[in-house]
mmCIF file of C-alpha atoms in Angstrom:
data_model
loop_
_atom_site.group_PDB
_atom_site.id
_atom_site.type_symbol
_atom_site.label_atom_id
_atom_site.label_comp_id
_atom_site.label_asym_id
_atom_site.label_seq_id
_atom_site.Cartn_x
_atom_site.Cartn_y
_atom_site.Cartn_z
ATOM 1 C CA MET A 714 178.160 104.312 60.757
ATOM 2 C CA ASN A 715 181.307 102.447 61.820
ATOM 3 C CA HIS A 716 183.307 100.190 59.531
ATOM 4 C CA SER A 717 182.252 96.920 61.197
ATOM 5 C CA LEU A 718 178.540 97.747 60.867
ATOM 6 C CA ARG A 719 179.000 98.771 57.249
ATOM 7 C CA SER A 720 180.813 95.495 56.571
ATOM 8 C CA ALA A 721 178.082 93.495 58.313
ATOM 9 C CA ARG A 722 175.454 95.209 56.175
ATOM 10 C CA ALA A 723 177.402 94.402 53.007
ATOM 11 C CA ALA A 724 177.769 90.785 54.145
ATOM 12 C CA THR A 725 174.017 90.541 54.694
ATOM 13 C CA PHE A 726 173.415 91.791 51.163
ATOM 14 C CA ALA A 727 175.833 89.110 49.944
ATOM 15 C CA TYR A 728 173.934 86.310 51.689
ATOM 16 C CA PHE A 729 170.577 87.510 50.333
ATOM 17 C CA ILE A 730 172.049 87.505 46.810
ATOM 18 C CA LEU A 731 173.502 84.050 47.424
ATOM 19 C CA CYS A 732 170.150 82.684 48.621
ATOM 20 C CA GLY A 733 168.358 84.173 45.617
ATOM 21 C CA THR A 734 171.008 82.790 43.267
ATOM 22 C CA THR A 735 170.739 79.222 44.528
ATOM 23 C CA MET A 736 166.949 79.238 44.330
ATOM 24 C CA GLY A 737 167.054 80.890 40.911
ATOM 25 C CA ALA A 738 169.562 78.323 39.649
ATOM 26 C CA TRP A 739 167.040 75.593 40.432
ATOM 27 C CA VAL A 740 164.095 77.499 38.915
ATOM 28 C CA VAL A 741 165.768 78.230 35.568
ATOM 29 C CA HIS A 742 166.649 74.553 35.120
ATOM 30 C CA ILE A 743 163.206 73.156 36.008
ATOM 31 C CA PRO A 744 162.130 72.516 32.365
ATOM 32 C CA ALA A 745 165.351 70.645 31.503
ATOM 33 C CA ILE A 746 165.285 68.570 34.699
ATOM 34 C CA GLU A 747 161.597 67.773 34.240
ATOM 35 C CA GLU A 748 162.338 66.478 30.740
ATOM 36 C CA ARG A 749 165.385 64.466 31.835
ATOM 37 C CA VAL A 750 163.643 62.610 34.661
ATOM 38 C CA ASP A 751 160.589 62.175 32.398
ATOM 39 C CA ILE A 752 157.799 63.428 34.657
ATOM 40 C CA SER A 753 154.546 65.256 33.942
ATOM 41 C CA HIS A 754 153.645 68.757 35.092
ATOM 42 C CA SER A 755 151.315 67.300 37.725
ATOM 43 C CA THR A 756 154.082 65.070 39.112
ATOM 44 C CA LEU A 757 156.426 68.033 39.219
ATOM 45 C CA GLY A 758 153.794 69.980 41.137
ATOM 46 C CA GLY A 759 153.684 67.231 43.741
ATOM 47 C CA LEU A 760 157.464 67.166 44.020
ATOM 48 C CA LEU A 761 157.537 70.924 44.540
ATOM 49 C CA VAL A 762 155.450 70.366 47.660
ATOM 50 C CA LEU A 763 158.453 68.483 49.048
ATOM 51 C CA LEU A 764 160.636 71.490 48.296
ATOM 52 C CA GLY A 765 158.250 73.617 50.331
ATOM 53 C CA LEU A 766 158.054 71.062 53.134
ATOM 54 C CA GLY A 767 161.838 70.937 53.347
ATOM 55 C CA ALA A 768 162.045 74.746 53.394
ATOM 56 C CA PHE A 769 159.424 75.045 56.128
ATOM 57 C CA THR A 770 161.222 72.472 58.276
ATOM 58 C CA GLY A 771 164.593 74.117 57.707
ATOM 59 C CA MET A 772 163.183 77.481 58.737
ATOM 60 C CA GLN A 773 161.972 76.149 62.082
ATOM 61 C CA VAL A 774 165.257 74.379 62.844
ATOM 62 C CA ALA A 775 167.531 77.229 61.738
ATOM 63 C CA GLY A 776 165.531 79.859 63.594
ATOM 64 C CA ARG A 777 166.147 78.178 66.924
ATOM 65 C CA LEU A 778 169.771 77.385 66.104
ATOM 66 C CA THR A 779 170.401 81.032 65.225
ATOM 67 C CA ASP A 780 169.105 82.111 68.631
ATOM 68 C CA ARG A 781 171.253 79.531 70.409
ATOM 69 C CA LEU A 782 174.492 79.601 68.413
ATOM 70 C CA GLY A 783 174.463 83.055 66.851
ATOM 71 C CA ALA A 784 174.113 84.183 63.228
ATOM 72 C CA ARG A 785 177.877 84.321 62.683
ATOM 73 C CA ILE A 786 177.949 80.517 62.893
ATOM 74 C CA VAL A 787 174.584 79.539 61.402
ATOM 75 C CA VAL A 788 174.432 81.892 58.389
ATOM 76 C CA PRO A 789 177.697 80.846 56.700
ATOM 77 C CA ALA A 790 177.115 77.188 57.617
ATOM 78 C CA THR A 791 173.686 77.153 55.998
ATOM 79 C CA GLY A 792 175.095 79.077 53.027
ATOM 80 C CA VAL A 793 177.665 76.333 52.435
ATOM 81 C CA LEU A 794 175.011 73.629 52.817
ATOM 82 C CA CYS A 795 172.682 75.445 50.429
ATOM 83 C CA GLY A 796 175.379 75.642 47.758
ATOM 84 C CA ALA A 797 176.231 71.970 48.219
ATOM 85 C CA ALA A 798 172.571 70.895 48.126
ATOM 86 C CA LEU A 799 171.985 72.752 44.836
ATOM 87 C CA VAL A 800 174.027 70.044 43.128
ATOM 88 C CA LEU A 801 171.516 67.332 44.059
ATOM 89 C CA PRO A 802 168.555 68.231 41.775
ATOM 90 C CA GLY A 803 170.967 68.539 38.871
ATOM 91 C CA LEU A 804 172.161 64.967 39.452
ATOM 92 C CA ALA A 805 168.683 63.417 39.907
ATOM 93 C CA GLN A 806 167.913 60.654 37.403
ATOM 94 C CA ASP A 807 164.358 59.652 38.351
ATOM 95 C CA PRO A 808 161.370 60.991 40.325
ATOM 96 C CA TRP A 809 162.508 59.354 43.566
ATOM 97 C CA THR A 810 165.988 60.847 43.570
ATOM 98 C CA LEU A 811 164.552 64.210 42.532
ATOM 99 C CA ALA A 812 162.110 64.042 45.444
ATOM 100 C CA GLY A 813 164.932 63.454 47.906
ATOM 101 C CA ALA A 814 167.058 66.147 46.294
ATOM 102 C CA LEU A 815 164.297 68.748 46.519
ATOM 103 C CA LEU A 816 163.562 67.879 50.134
ATOM 104 C CA VAL A 817 167.229 68.382 51.094
ATOM 105 C CA PHE A 818 167.664 71.497 48.954
ATOM 106 C CA GLY A 819 164.475 73.011 50.361
ATOM 107 C CA PHE A 820 165.663 72.354 53.914
ATOM 108 C CA CYS A 821 169.023 74.041 53.293
ATOM 109 C CA ASN A 822 167.569 76.992 51.402
ATOM 110 C CA GLY A 823 164.938 77.577 54.084
ATOM 111 C CA SER A 824 167.617 77.400 56.773
ATOM 112 C CA LEU A 825 169.705 80.062 55.029
ATOM 113 C CA ASP A 826 166.617 82.180 54.423
ATOM 114 C CA VAL A 827 165.643 82.406 58.089
ATOM 115 C CA SER A 828 169.141 82.724 59.553
ATOM 116 C CA MET A 829 170.103 85.576 57.196
ATOM 117 C CA ASN A 830 166.787 87.335 57.926
ATOM 118 C CA ALA A 831 167.459 87.029 61.659
ATOM 119 C CA HIS A 832 170.883 88.602 61.145
ATOM 120 C CA ALA A 833 169.303 91.294 58.966
ATOM 121 C CA VAL A 834 167.060 92.201 61.905
ATOM 122 C CA HIS A 835 170.149 92.584 64.094
ATOM 123 C CA VAL A 836 171.867 94.771 61.478
ATOM 124 C CA GLU A 837 168.740 96.887 61.141
ATOM 125 C CA LYS A 838 168.626 97.383 64.900
ATOM 126 C CA GLU A 839 172.257 98.516 65.016
ATOM 127 C CA TYR A 840 171.826 100.568 61.858
ATOM 128 C CA GLY A 841 169.099 102.584 63.560
ATOM 129 C CA ARG A 842 166.670 102.840 60.664
ATOM 130 C CA PRO A 843 164.700 100.507 58.384
ATOM 131 C CA ALA A 844 166.902 98.331 56.166
ATOM 132 C CA MET A 845 164.971 95.094 55.638
ATOM 133 C CA SER A 846 163.314 95.991 52.320
ATOM 134 C CA ALA A 847 166.652 96.629 50.603
ATOM 135 C CA PHE A 848 167.917 93.231 51.763
ATOM 136 C CA HIS A 849 164.862 91.568 50.235
ATOM 137 C CA ALA A 850 165.379 93.475 46.989
ATOM 138 C CA THR A 851 168.829 91.936 46.605
ATOM 139 C CA PHE A 852 167.301 88.466 46.832
ATOM 140 C CA SER A 853 165.697 89.290 43.468
ATOM 141 C CA VAL A 854 169.117 90.367 42.169
ATOM 142 C CA GLY A 855 170.337 86.846 42.904
ATOM 143 C CA GLY A 856 167.486 85.444 40.830
ATOM 144 C CA VAL A 857 168.460 87.658 37.898
ATOM 145 C CA LEU A 858 172.076 86.515 38.163
ATOM 146 C CA ALA A 859 170.956 82.880 38.166
ATOM 147 C CA ALA A 860 168.819 83.481 35.071
ATOM 148 C CA LEU A 861 171.748 85.045 33.211
ATOM 149 C CA VAL A 862 174.098 82.201 34.168
ATOM 150 C CA GLY A 863 171.468 79.592 33.291
ATOM 151 C CA ALA A 864 170.893 81.144 29.875
ATOM 152 C CA ALA A 865 174.639 81.315 29.195
ATOM 153 C CA THR A 866 175.317 77.697 30.210
ATOM 154 C CA ALA A 867 172.321 76.445 28.230
ATOM 155 C CA SER A 868 173.550 78.304 25.140
ATOM 156 C CA ALA A 869 176.955 76.713 25.658
ATOM 157 C CA GLY A 870 175.339 73.266 25.694
ATOM 158 C CA LEU A 871 176.150 72.481 29.324
ATOM 159 C CA SER A 872 173.880 70.105 31.203
ATOM 160 C CA PRO A 873 171.867 71.201 34.278
ATOM 161 C CA ALA A 874 174.115 68.992 36.408
ATOM 162 C CA THR A 875 177.243 70.818 35.236
ATOM 163 C CA SER A 876 175.715 74.258 35.550
ATOM 164 C CA MET A 877 174.171 73.662 38.984
ATOM 165 C CA THR A 878 177.354 72.012 40.286
ATOM 166 C CA ALA A 879 179.419 74.998 39.200
ATOM 167 C CA VAL A 880 176.990 77.530 40.702
ATOM 168 C CA GLY A 881 176.587 75.494 43.882
ATOM 169 C CA ALA A 882 180.333 75.108 44.401
ATOM 170 C CA LEU A 883 180.904 78.820 43.819
ATOM 171 C CA CYS A 884 178.114 79.743 46.257
ATOM 172 C CA ALA A 885 179.469 77.356 48.902
ATOM 173 C CA VAL A 886 182.886 79.010 48.705
ATOM 174 C CA LEU A 887 181.467 82.537 48.648
ATOM 175 C CA ALA A 888 179.353 81.755 51.716
ATOM 176 C CA LEU A 889 182.536 81.532 53.790
ATOM 177 C CA LEU A 890 184.152 84.792 52.665
ATOM 178 C CA PRO A 891 181.986 87.376 54.497
ATOM 179 C CA ALA A 892 181.452 85.195 57.587
ATOM 180 C CA ARG A 893 183.853 87.140 59.815
ATOM 181 C CA THR A 894 182.169 90.448 59.035
ATOM 182 C CA LEU A 895 178.793 89.311 60.379
ATOM 183 C CA LEU A 896 177.812 90.945 63.637
ATOM 184 C CA PRO A 897 178.740 88.861 66.686
ATOM 185 C CA THR A 898 175.490 87.885 68.350
ATOM 186 C CA GLU A 899 175.761 86.165 71.674
ATOM 187 C CA PRO A 900 173.890 82.881 72.009
ATOM 188 C CA THR A 901 170.889 83.603 74.183
ATOM 189 C CA ALA A 902 169.409 81.588 76.992
ATOM 190 C CA ALA A 903 166.517 84.005 77.403
ATOM 191 C CA ALA A 904 164.395 82.241 74.819
ATOM 192 C CA GLU A 905 164.757 78.917 76.629
ATOM 193 C CA GLU A 906 163.930 80.540 79.963
ATOM 194 C CA ALA A 907 160.853 82.172 78.473
ATOM 195 C CA ALA A 908 159.710 78.873 77.024
ATOM 196 C CA GLN A 909 160.097 77.159 80.401
ATOM 197 C CA ALA A 910 158.320 79.893 82.360
ATOM 198 C CA PRO A 911 155.996 81.754 79.990
ATOM 199 C CA THR A 912 155.037 85.154 81.437
ATOM 200 C CA THR A 913 152.029 87.244 80.472
ATOM 201 C CA GLN A 914 154.276 89.492 78.364
ATOM 202 C CA HIS A 915 155.769 86.456 76.615
ATOM 203 C CA ARG A 916 152.291 85.157 75.798
ATOM 204 C CA LYS A 917 151.330 88.570 74.397
ATOM 205 C CA THR A 918 154.477 88.612 72.266
ATOM 206 C CA SER A 919 153.805 85.086 71.045
ATOM 207 C CA GLY A 920 150.222 85.981 70.122
ATOM 208 C CA ARG A 921 151.420 89.018 68.198
ATOM 209 C CA ILE A 922 153.947 86.903 66.307
ATOM 210 C CA TRP A 923 151.206 84.580 65.096
ATOM 211 C CA ILE A 924 149.184 87.574 63.904
ATOM 212 C CA LEU A 925 152.238 88.733 61.945
ATOM 213 C CA ALA A 926 152.614 85.197 60.586
ATOM 214 C CA ALA A 927 148.982 85.124 59.448
ATOM 215 C CA LEU A 928 149.440 88.458 57.657
ATOM 216 C CA ALA A 929 152.636 87.165 56.043
ATOM 217 C CA MET A 930 150.742 84.117 54.815
ATOM 218 C CA MET A 931 148.092 86.319 53.195
ATOM 219 C CA VAL A 932 150.600 88.684 51.575
ATOM 220 C CA MET A 933 152.833 85.885 50.293
ATOM 221 C CA LEU A 934 149.788 83.986 49.007
ATOM 222 C CA CYS A 935 149.159 87.062 46.857
ATOM 223 C CA GLU A 936 152.788 87.012 45.663
ATOM 224 C CA GLY A 937 152.582 83.323 44.809
ATOM 225 C CA ALA A 938 149.379 83.845 42.832
ATOM 226 C CA ALA A 939 150.986 86.657 40.832
ATOM 227 C CA ASN A 940 154.065 84.532 40.103
ATOM 228 C CA ASP A 941 152.078 81.716 38.508
ATOM 229 C CA TRP A 942 148.938 83.348 37.097
ATOM 230 C CA SER A 943 149.846 86.838 35.862
ATOM 231 C CA ALA A 944 151.014 85.754 32.407
ATOM 232 C CA LEU A 945 148.167 83.260 32.010
ATOM 233 C CA HIS A 946 145.684 85.996 32.894
ATOM 234 C CA LEU A 947 146.767 88.199 29.993
ATOM 235 C CA LYS A 948 146.920 85.289 27.584
ATOM 236 C CA ASP A 949 143.712 83.423 28.478
ATOM 237 C CA VAL A 950 141.439 86.223 29.688
ATOM 238 C CA LEU A 951 142.499 89.201 27.560
ATOM 239 C CA GLY A 952 143.782 87.255 24.553
ATOM 240 C CA ALA A 953 147.246 88.792 24.556
ATOM 241 C CA PRO A 954 149.954 86.946 22.571
ATOM 242 C CA ALA A 955 152.368 84.875 24.625
ATOM 243 C CA SER A 956 155.209 87.329 24.039
ATOM 244 C CA THR A 957 153.115 90.169 25.491
ATOM 245 C CA ALA A 958 151.646 88.074 28.319
ATOM 246 C CA ALA A 959 155.141 87.226 29.575
ATOM 247 C CA PHE A 960 155.633 90.881 30.477
ATOM 248 C CA ALA A 961 152.821 90.720 33.029
ATOM 249 C CA TYR A 962 155.011 88.931 35.551
ATOM 250 C CA GLY A 963 157.978 91.061 34.512
ATOM 251 C CA THR A 964 155.975 94.195 35.288
ATOM 252 C CA PHE A 965 154.922 92.826 38.676
ATOM 253 C CA ALA A 966 158.482 91.753 39.579
ATOM 254 C CA ALA A 967 160.048 95.019 38.389
ATOM 255 C CA THR A 968 157.751 97.262 40.431
ATOM 256 C CA MET A 969 158.185 95.001 43.460
ATOM 257 C CA THR A 970 161.988 95.305 43.230
ATOM 258 C CA VAL A 971 161.850 99.087 42.784
ATOM 259 C CA GLY A 972 159.391 99.369 45.664
ATOM 260 C CA ARG A 973 161.675 97.422 47.979
ATOM 261 C CA LEU A 974 164.604 99.644 47.104
ATOM 262 C CA LEU A 975 162.533 102.683 48.109
ATOM 263 C CA ALA A 976 160.589 101.241 51.051
ATOM 264 C CA ASP A 977 163.298 101.634 53.699
ATOM 265 C CA ARG A 978 163.564 105.399 53.249
ATOM 266 C CA LEU A 979 159.788 105.698 53.279
ATOM 267 C CA ALA A 980 159.537 103.551 56.419
ATOM 268 C CA ALA A 981 162.070 105.812 58.148
ATOM 269 C CA ARG A 982 159.856 108.796 57.371
ATOM 270 C CA ILE A 983 156.320 107.498 57.876
ATOM 271 C CA GLY A 984 156.808 104.272 59.842
ATOM 272 C CA SER A 985 156.438 100.587 59.031
ATOM 273 C CA MET A 986 152.748 100.547 59.961
ATOM 274 C CA ALA A 987 152.008 103.117 57.260
ATOM 275 C CA ILE A 988 154.075 101.157 54.737
ATOM 276 C CA LEU A 989 152.056 98.011 55.443
ATOM 277 C CA ARG A 990 148.691 99.785 55.478
ATOM 278 C CA HIS A 991 149.169 101.941 52.380
ATOM 279 C CA GLY A 992 151.078 99.210 50.558
ATOM 280 C CA ALA A 993 148.347 96.610 51.103
ATOM 281 C CA ALA A 994 145.696 99.148 50.127
ATOM 282 C CA THR A 995 147.597 99.978 46.921
ATOM 283 C CA ALA A 996 147.914 96.267 46.173
ATOM 284 C CA ALA A 997 144.164 95.840 46.697
ATOM 285 C CA VAL A 998 143.461 98.598 44.166
ATOM 286 C CA GLY A 999 145.953 97.081 41.720
ATOM 287 C CA ILE A 1000 144.619 93.532 41.800
ATOM 288 C CA THR A 1001 141.015 94.786 41.597
ATOM 289 C CA LEU A 1002 141.979 96.672 38.449
ATOM 290 C CA VAL A 1003 143.477 93.438 37.102
ATOM 291 C CA ALA A 1004 140.300 91.488 37.927
ATOM 292 C CA LEU A 1005 138.033 93.976 36.173
ATOM 293 C CA ALA A 1006 140.310 95.250 33.383
ATOM 294 C CA PRO A 1007 138.890 94.878 29.865
ATOM 295 C CA TRP A 1008 142.089 96.109 28.216
ATOM 296 C CA THR A 1009 145.671 94.863 28.237
ATOM 297 C CA TRP A 1010 147.137 98.242 29.203
ATOM 298 C CA ALA A 1011 144.831 98.407 32.225
ATOM 299 C CA ALA A 1012 145.913 94.924 33.311
ATOM 300 C CA PHE A 1013 149.565 95.945 33.074
ATOM 301 C CA ALA A 1014 148.818 98.998 35.221
ATOM 302 C CA GLY A 1015 147.076 96.740 37.734
ATOM 303 C CA TRP A 1016 149.955 94.277 37.969
ATOM 304 C CA ALA A 1017 152.379 97.198 38.364
ATOM 305 C CA LEU A 1018 150.348 98.628 41.265
ATOM 306 C CA PHE A 1019 150.004 95.168 42.789
ATOM 307 C CA GLY A 1020 153.771 94.617 42.810
ATOM 308 C CA LEU A 1021 154.489 98.124 44.087
ATOM 309 C CA GLY A 1022 151.966 97.776 46.883
ATOM 310 C CA LEU A 1023 153.132 94.351 48.039
ATOM 311 C CA SER A 1024 156.827 95.257 47.812
ATOM 312 C CA GLY A 1025 157.259 96.622 51.310
ATOM 313 C CA CYS A 1026 154.765 94.436 53.169
ATOM 314 C CA VAL A 1027 156.734 91.242 53.842
ATOM 315 C CA PRO A 1028 159.955 93.024 54.938
ATOM 316 C CA GLN A 1029 157.964 95.032 57.505
ATOM 317 C CA LEU A 1030 156.412 91.855 58.894
ATOM 318 C CA PHE A 1031 159.769 90.060 59.118
ATOM 319 C CA SER A 1032 161.342 93.083 60.766
ATOM 320 C CA ALA A 1033 158.529 93.391 63.301
ATOM 321 C CA ALA A 1034 158.871 89.708 64.203
ATOM 322 C CA GLY A 1035 162.605 90.019 64.735
ATOM 323 C CA HIS A 1036 162.360 93.165 66.858
ATOM 324 C CA ALA A 1037 159.482 91.864 69.006
ATOM 325 C CA ASP A 1038 161.875 89.856 71.197
ATOM 326 C CA PRO A 1039 165.610 90.162 70.378
ATOM 327 C CA SER A 1040 166.394 87.059 72.453
ATOM 328 C CA ALA A 1041 164.194 84.941 70.162
ATOM 329 C CA ALA A 1042 164.553 86.797 66.855
ATOM 330 C CA GLY A 1043 165.428 83.652 64.907
ATOM 331 C CA ALA A 1044 162.507 81.617 66.228
ATOM 332 C CA ASN A 1045 160.047 84.460 65.668
ATOM 333 C CA VAL A 1046 161.244 85.147 62.127
ATOM 334 C CA SER A 1047 161.046 81.417 61.382
ATOM 335 C CA ARG A 1048 157.370 81.368 62.391
ATOM 336 C CA VAL A 1049 156.491 84.353 60.237
ATOM 337 C CA ALA A 1050 158.620 83.217 57.292
ATOM 338 C CA GLY A 1051 157.430 79.615 57.579
ATOM 339 C CA LEU A 1052 153.731 80.458 57.502
ATOM 340 C CA GLY A 1053 154.410 83.011 54.781
ATOM 341 C CA TYR A 1054 156.094 80.337 52.697
ATOM 342 C CA VAL A 1055 153.037 78.114 53.128
ATOM 343 C CA GLY A 1056 150.964 80.974 51.737
ATOM 344 C CA MET A 1057 153.248 81.429 48.742
ATOM 345 C CA LEU A 1058 152.974 77.732 47.901
ATOM 346 C CA ALA A 1059 149.218 77.706 48.459
ATOM 347 C CA GLY A 1060 148.477 80.794 46.369
ATOM 348 C CA PRO A 1061 148.731 79.216 42.904
ATOM 349 C CA ALA A 1062 146.795 76.145 44.058
ATOM 350 C CA VAL A 1063 143.988 78.206 45.620
ATOM 351 C CA ILE A 1064 143.572 80.281 42.470
ATOM 352 C CA GLY A 1065 143.642 77.108 40.365
ATOM 353 C CA TRP A 1066 140.899 75.532 42.460
ATOM 354 C CA LEU A 1067 138.740 78.659 42.257
ATOM 355 C CA THR A 1068 138.943 78.643 38.450
ATOM 356 C CA HIS A 1069 136.640 75.596 38.560
ATOM 357 C CA LEU A 1070 133.978 77.888 40.042
ATOM 358 C CA VAL A 1071 134.524 81.311 38.445
ATOM 359 C CA ALA A 1072 136.549 82.924 35.670
ATOM 360 C CA LEU A 1073 140.285 83.353 36.304
ATOM 361 C CA ASN A 1074 140.144 87.146 36.530
ATOM 362 C CA HIS A 1075 137.336 86.986 39.093
ATOM 363 C CA THR A 1076 139.380 84.685 41.345
ATOM 364 C CA PHE A 1077 141.740 87.629 41.898
ATOM 365 C CA LEU A 1078 139.042 89.318 43.981
ATOM 366 C CA LEU A 1079 140.080 86.910 46.749
ATOM 367 C CA LEU A 1080 143.473 88.621 46.687
ATOM 368 C CA THR A 1081 141.689 91.977 46.980
ATOM 369 C CA LEU A 1082 140.047 90.713 50.156
ATOM 370 C CA LEU A 1083 143.333 89.454 51.619
ATOM 371 C CA CYS A 1084 145.055 92.776 50.891
ATOM 372 C CA ALA A 1085 142.164 94.670 52.481
ATOM 373 C CA ILE A 1086 142.398 92.522 55.630
ATOM 374 C CA THR A 1087 146.147 93.144 55.788
ATOM 375 C CA ALA A 1088 145.637 96.907 55.492
ATOM 376 C CA ALA A 1089 143.003 96.843 58.237
ATOM 377 C CA ALA A 1090 145.283 94.820 60.545
ATOM 378 C CA ALA A 1091 148.385 96.995 59.998
ATOM 379 C CA ALA A 1092 148.030 98.461 63.490
ATOM 380 C CA VAL A 1093 149.711 95.298 64.811
ATOM 381 C CA LEU A 1094 152.994 97.000 63.869
ATOM 382 C CA ARG A 1095 152.325 100.037 66.039
ATOM 383 C CA THR A 1096 154.016 98.830 69.237
ATOM 384 C CA GLY A 1097 157.719 98.086 69.378
ATOM 385 C CA SER A 1098 158.068 96.999 65.796
ATOM 386 C CA GLU A 1099 160.257 99.713 64.303
ATOM 387 C CA PRO A 1100 163.281 101.821 65.161
ATOM 388 C CA THR A 1101 162.476 105.056 66.950
ATOM 389 C CA ARG A 1102 162.064 108.196 64.903
ATOM 390 C CA GLU A 1103 164.829 109.863 66.894
ATOM 391 C CA THR A 1104 167.269 107.099 66.062
ATOM 392 C CA ALA A 1105 166.231 107.110 62.430
ATOM 393 C CA ALA A 1106 166.637 110.839 62.173
ATOM 394 C CA SER A 1107 170.082 110.828 63.743
ATOM 395 C CA SER A 1108 171.331 108.261 61.225
ATOM 396 C CA HIS A 1109 170.620 110.458 58.191
#
């Protein structure tokens, strides 16, 4: 591996950490901001929809811009904007200003998310073997960093505005430092030509992208449900104390991070299709165990399997979308990521609605079904979605 490619890979890791840090900095300050602007949980839930709407819109815009202008321009630009926009929720004084702040922050964060994923696809292609899962693992590292900083600033008595301004300013500056080491991607006119004169092959590619997007929506709906309902499941269904229940999400997140750190090497050996199929099947077993578990230890085992199984699924889908048509990698990733993000936002709401009909643990059987569908549809990754085995082998 040459020095420039190694530097580009390191820069991509840096942007994933930066994106995770900015989002984490908002998440850790949600309780304090909610109290300051004096809103209820239900009002906050409505405002978070605006965050998702902004992110979805930013993903669609940035995906096309990345294809036209190149990742070397769009990634650092969106990184700077994301850091600057983080300041806004910290300064909000009422529900209206918070709504506007979340819409702008969501747009910038979604823009960075898609543009860095598009560049990650390019790095993976040049790297010659799977690399996407490791990039996604470092996003979680950014969240951990944000949690540590948030805890430290709160202990020091600093306000959310001060903390988020400091983190945002630092992220905006850091977004510029690795910009020159990003791989130079030429702006492409092929995507525009394909849009103006859609061929049969282009239509097939487009149809396949929407299948990948639908699978991403199902997988990320499962992730979203785990994020919001895992701790409540242990507390309300199994009667675990709050201190124990909190470890349910921690178990899920830990196994997901470990799985993503291992998934690239596994994908190089057995292929991305196998990762998606076996991962989704493992997740289905895990969440079924959670749904039927009568004991706390069994529920923990289920959440661990669920996180491990899901860990490699989304990176494989993003990678497949980016490799399907290199001239439109940004636009394709934006479609898959955008619909996936809709699923992540919808997951908690869908589970919440189903609790009006059945017990909370039984609602998780819906997630079993979604994982089973994903496993059955994994063959969509078979054609042109992963680096060749020969290339992967030569890079070891």
